[in-house]
Short mmCIF file of C-alpha atoms and ligand atoms in Angstrom, two decimals:
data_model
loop_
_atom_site.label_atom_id
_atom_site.label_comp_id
_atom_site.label_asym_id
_atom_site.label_seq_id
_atom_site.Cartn_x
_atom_site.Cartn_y
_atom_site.Cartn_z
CA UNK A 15 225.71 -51.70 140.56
CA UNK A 16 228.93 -52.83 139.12
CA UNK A 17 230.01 -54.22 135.49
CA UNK A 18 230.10 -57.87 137.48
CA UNK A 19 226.67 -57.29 138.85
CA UNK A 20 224.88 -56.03 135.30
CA UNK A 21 226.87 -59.54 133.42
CA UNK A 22 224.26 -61.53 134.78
CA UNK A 23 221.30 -60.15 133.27
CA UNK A 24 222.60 -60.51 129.83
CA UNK A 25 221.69 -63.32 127.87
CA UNK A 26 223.59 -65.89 125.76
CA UNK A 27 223.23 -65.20 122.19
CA UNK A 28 226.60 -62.68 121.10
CA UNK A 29 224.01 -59.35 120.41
CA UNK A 30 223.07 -59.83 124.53
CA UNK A 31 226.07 -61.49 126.03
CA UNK A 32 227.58 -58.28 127.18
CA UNK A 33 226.19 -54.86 129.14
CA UNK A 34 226.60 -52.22 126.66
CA UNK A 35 226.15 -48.13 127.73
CA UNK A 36 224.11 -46.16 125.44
CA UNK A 37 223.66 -42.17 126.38
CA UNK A 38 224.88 -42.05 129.64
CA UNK A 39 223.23 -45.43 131.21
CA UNK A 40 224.36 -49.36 130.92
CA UNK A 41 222.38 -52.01 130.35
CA UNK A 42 222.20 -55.53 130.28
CA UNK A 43 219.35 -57.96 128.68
CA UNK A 44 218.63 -61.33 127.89
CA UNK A 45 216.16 -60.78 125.91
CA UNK A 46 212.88 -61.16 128.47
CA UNK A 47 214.36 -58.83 131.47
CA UNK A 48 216.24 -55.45 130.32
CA UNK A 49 217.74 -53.53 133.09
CA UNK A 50 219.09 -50.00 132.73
CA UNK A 51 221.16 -48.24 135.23
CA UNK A 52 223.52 -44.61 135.52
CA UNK A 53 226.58 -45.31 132.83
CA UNK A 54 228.82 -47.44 134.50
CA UNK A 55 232.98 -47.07 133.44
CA UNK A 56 233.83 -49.57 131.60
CA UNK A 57 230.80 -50.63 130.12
CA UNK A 58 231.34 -50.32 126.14
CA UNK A 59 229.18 -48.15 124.08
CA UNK A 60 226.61 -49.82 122.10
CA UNK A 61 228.43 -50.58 118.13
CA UNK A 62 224.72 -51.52 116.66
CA UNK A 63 221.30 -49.91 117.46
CA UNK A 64 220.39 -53.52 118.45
CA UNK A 65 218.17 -53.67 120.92
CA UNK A 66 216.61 -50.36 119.97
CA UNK A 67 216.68 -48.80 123.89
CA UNK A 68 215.65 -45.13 123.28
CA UNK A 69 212.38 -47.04 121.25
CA UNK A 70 211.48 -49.30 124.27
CA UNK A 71 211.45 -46.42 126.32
CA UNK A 72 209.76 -43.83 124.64
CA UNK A 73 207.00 -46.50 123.92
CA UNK A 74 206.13 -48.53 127.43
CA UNK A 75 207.24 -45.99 129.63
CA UNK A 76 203.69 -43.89 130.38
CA UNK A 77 203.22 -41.14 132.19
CA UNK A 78 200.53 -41.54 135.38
CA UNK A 79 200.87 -45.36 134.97
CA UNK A 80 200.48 -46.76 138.40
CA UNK A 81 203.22 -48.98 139.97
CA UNK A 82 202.70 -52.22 142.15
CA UNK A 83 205.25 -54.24 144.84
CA UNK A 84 206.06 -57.59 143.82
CA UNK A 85 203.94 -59.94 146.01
CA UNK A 86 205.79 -63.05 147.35
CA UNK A 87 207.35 -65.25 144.91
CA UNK A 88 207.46 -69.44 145.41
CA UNK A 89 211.48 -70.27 145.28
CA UNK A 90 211.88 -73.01 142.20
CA UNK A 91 211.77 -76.63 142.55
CA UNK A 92 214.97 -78.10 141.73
CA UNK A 93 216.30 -81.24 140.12
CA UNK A 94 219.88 -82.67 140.16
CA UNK A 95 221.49 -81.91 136.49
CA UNK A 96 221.18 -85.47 134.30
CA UNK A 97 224.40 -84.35 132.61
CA UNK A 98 226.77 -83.39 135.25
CA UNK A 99 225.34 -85.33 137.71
CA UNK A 100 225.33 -82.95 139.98
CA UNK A 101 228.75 -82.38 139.76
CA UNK A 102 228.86 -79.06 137.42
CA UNK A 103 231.61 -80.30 135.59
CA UNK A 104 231.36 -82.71 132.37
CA UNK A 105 234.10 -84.28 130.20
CA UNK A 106 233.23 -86.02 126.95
CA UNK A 107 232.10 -89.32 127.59
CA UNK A 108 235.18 -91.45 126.86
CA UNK A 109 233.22 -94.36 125.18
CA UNK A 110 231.19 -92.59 122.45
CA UNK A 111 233.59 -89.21 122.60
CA UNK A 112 231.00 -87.17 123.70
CA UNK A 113 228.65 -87.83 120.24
CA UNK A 114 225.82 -89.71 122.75
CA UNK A 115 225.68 -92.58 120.13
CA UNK A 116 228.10 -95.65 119.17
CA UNK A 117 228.54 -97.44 115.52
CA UNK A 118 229.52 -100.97 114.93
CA UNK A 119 228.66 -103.20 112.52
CA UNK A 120 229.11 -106.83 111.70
CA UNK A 121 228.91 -108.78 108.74
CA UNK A 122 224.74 -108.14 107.57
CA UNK A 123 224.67 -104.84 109.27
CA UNK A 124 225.76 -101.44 110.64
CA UNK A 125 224.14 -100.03 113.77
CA UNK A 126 224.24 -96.52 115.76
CA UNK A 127 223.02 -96.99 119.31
CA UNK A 128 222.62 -94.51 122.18
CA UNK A 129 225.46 -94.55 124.22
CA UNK A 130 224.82 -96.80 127.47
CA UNK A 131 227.80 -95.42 129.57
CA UNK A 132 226.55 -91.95 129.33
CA UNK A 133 223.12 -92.16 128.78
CA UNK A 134 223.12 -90.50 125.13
CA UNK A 135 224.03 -87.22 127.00
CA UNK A 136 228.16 -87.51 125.73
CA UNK A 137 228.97 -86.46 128.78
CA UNK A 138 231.24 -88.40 131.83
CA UNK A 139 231.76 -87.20 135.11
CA UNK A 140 235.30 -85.30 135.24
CA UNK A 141 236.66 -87.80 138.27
CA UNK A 142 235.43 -90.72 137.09
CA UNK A 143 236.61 -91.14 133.65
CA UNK A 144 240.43 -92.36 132.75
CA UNK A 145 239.87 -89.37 130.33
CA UNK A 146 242.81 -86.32 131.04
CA UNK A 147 240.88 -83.63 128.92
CA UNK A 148 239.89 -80.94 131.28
CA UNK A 149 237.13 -80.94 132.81
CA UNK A 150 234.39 -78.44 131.24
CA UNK A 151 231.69 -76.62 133.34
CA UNK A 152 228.19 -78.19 132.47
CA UNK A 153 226.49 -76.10 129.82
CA UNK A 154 223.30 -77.39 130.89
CA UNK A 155 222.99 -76.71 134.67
CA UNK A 156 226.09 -73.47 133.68
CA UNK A 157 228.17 -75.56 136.59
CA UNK A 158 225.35 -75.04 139.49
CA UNK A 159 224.62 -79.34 139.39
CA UNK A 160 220.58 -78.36 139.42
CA UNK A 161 218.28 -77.47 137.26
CA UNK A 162 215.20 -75.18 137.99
CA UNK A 163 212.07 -75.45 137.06
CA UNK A 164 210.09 -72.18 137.50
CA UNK A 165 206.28 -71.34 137.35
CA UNK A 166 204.20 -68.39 136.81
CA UNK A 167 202.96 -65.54 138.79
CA UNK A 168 200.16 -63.11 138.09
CA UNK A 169 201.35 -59.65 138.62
CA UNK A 170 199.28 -56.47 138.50
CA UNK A 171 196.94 -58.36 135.71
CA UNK A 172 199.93 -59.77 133.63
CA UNK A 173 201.50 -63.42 134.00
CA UNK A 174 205.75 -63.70 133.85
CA UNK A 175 207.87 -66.00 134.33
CA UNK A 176 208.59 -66.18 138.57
CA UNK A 177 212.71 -66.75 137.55
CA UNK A 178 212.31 -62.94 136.28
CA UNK A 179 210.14 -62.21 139.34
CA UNK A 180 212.54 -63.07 141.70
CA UNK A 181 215.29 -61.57 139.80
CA UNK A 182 212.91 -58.18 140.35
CA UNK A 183 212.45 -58.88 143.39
CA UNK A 184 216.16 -58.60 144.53
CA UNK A 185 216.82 -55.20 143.30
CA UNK A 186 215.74 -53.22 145.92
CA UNK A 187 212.16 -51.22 146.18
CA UNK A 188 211.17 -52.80 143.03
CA UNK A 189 207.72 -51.75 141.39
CA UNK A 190 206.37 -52.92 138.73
CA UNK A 191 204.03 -51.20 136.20
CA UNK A 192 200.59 -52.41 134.83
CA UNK A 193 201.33 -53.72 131.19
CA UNK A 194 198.92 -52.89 128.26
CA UNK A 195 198.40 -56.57 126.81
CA UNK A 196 201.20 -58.04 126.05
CA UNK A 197 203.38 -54.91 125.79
CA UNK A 198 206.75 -55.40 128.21
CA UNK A 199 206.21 -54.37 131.60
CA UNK A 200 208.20 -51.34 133.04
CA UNK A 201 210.10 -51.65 136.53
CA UNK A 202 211.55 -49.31 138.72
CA UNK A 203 213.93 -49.84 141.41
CA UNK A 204 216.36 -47.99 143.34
CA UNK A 205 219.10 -46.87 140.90
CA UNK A 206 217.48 -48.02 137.90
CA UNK A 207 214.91 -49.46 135.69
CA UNK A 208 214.07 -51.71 133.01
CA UNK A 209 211.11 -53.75 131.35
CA UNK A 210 210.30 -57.63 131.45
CA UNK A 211 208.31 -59.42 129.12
CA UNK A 212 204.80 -61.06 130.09
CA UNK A 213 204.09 -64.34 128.72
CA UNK A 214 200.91 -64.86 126.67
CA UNK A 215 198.40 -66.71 128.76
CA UNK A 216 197.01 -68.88 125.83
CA UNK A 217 200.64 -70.25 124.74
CA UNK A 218 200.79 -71.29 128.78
CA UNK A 219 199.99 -74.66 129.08
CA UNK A 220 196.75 -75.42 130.97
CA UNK A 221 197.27 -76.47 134.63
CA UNK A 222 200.46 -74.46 134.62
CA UNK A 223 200.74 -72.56 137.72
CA UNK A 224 199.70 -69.43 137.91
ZN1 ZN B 18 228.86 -91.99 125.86
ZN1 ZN B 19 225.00 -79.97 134.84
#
């Protein structure tokens, strides 16, 4: 695994949005999935003990625990982006300047209204608008055009998330362990590990898939 390949498990907030190496391994998290593999060069060291690695894994790794394949995983629906229309790319909506919502006012009174060029989304389509700011890649869609909408999957008693799933399921011989309640779930896969988070069954809503 390279430096490129660990990036896209971390996550967005600043604590996450980098692999860090922390006694000779690198990780990479996002805050639901952490993967950990051999130190790779020129992943930095960790500055703060934040998150606390050596804790995860002397808590929810157990000895004798019994690991399980990944069964098969549905593939996402998908839906084009509303923002970017598809596009990936978004400029500021030249009518409202990218604030969603207009102002005018006449003589009895002032008014804000959502913008009807864009939708209320602030955005324009980079080829369509007389606008030259540069184009920007859609922070909704992160310049893909679709969004996904992921359900659920039961594995080895626990429910997660099947965008984590079939993130496990690309790293190759993955296993995953039985959780204890809601305690994170340890993986193993060639040239590495890691832990994902279950989601708790009674904050899923009902008729969600399973
Ligand atoms: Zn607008
Ligand atoms: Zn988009």
């Amino acid at each position: 695994m390279t430096k490129e390949d660990l990036q896209k498990y971390c996550g967005e907030e600043d604590i996450i949005s980098k692999p860090f190496s922390k006694g000779g391994f690198s990780y990479a998290t996002d805050g639901v999935l952490i993967i950990r593999v051999a130190q790779i060069e020129g992943v930095e060291e960790q500055i703060i003990n934040k998150p606390n690695v050596d804790s995860l894994w002397s808590k929810h790794v157990h000895e004798g625990d019994s690991y399980f394949p990944i069964p098969e995983i549905p593939e996402p629906e998908s839906n084009v982006c509303t923002w970017c229309f598809g596009t990936g790319n978004v400029n500021p909506c030249p009518e409202c300047n990218g604030e969603g919502v207009v102002y005018f006012s006449n003589h009895y009174n002032e008014y804000e209204c959502d913008c009807e060029t864009c939708d209320g989304s602030g955005f324009h389509i980079g080829d369509k608008t007389e606008d030259k700011r540069e184009p920007k890649i859609c922070k909704r869609c992160k310049g893909e055009g679709k969004i996904y909408k992921y359900g659920n999957s039961t594995v080895s008693g626990r429910l997660y998330n099947n965008k984590y799933l079939l993130m496990l399921k690309k790293l190759p011989n993955c296993v995953l362990a039985e959780a204890k309640d809601l305690d994170p779930g340890h993986f193993i896969f060639d040239g590495g590990d890691g832990f994902i988070m279950p989601l708790d069954p009674s904050f899923v809503s009902v008729g969600g898939k399973k």
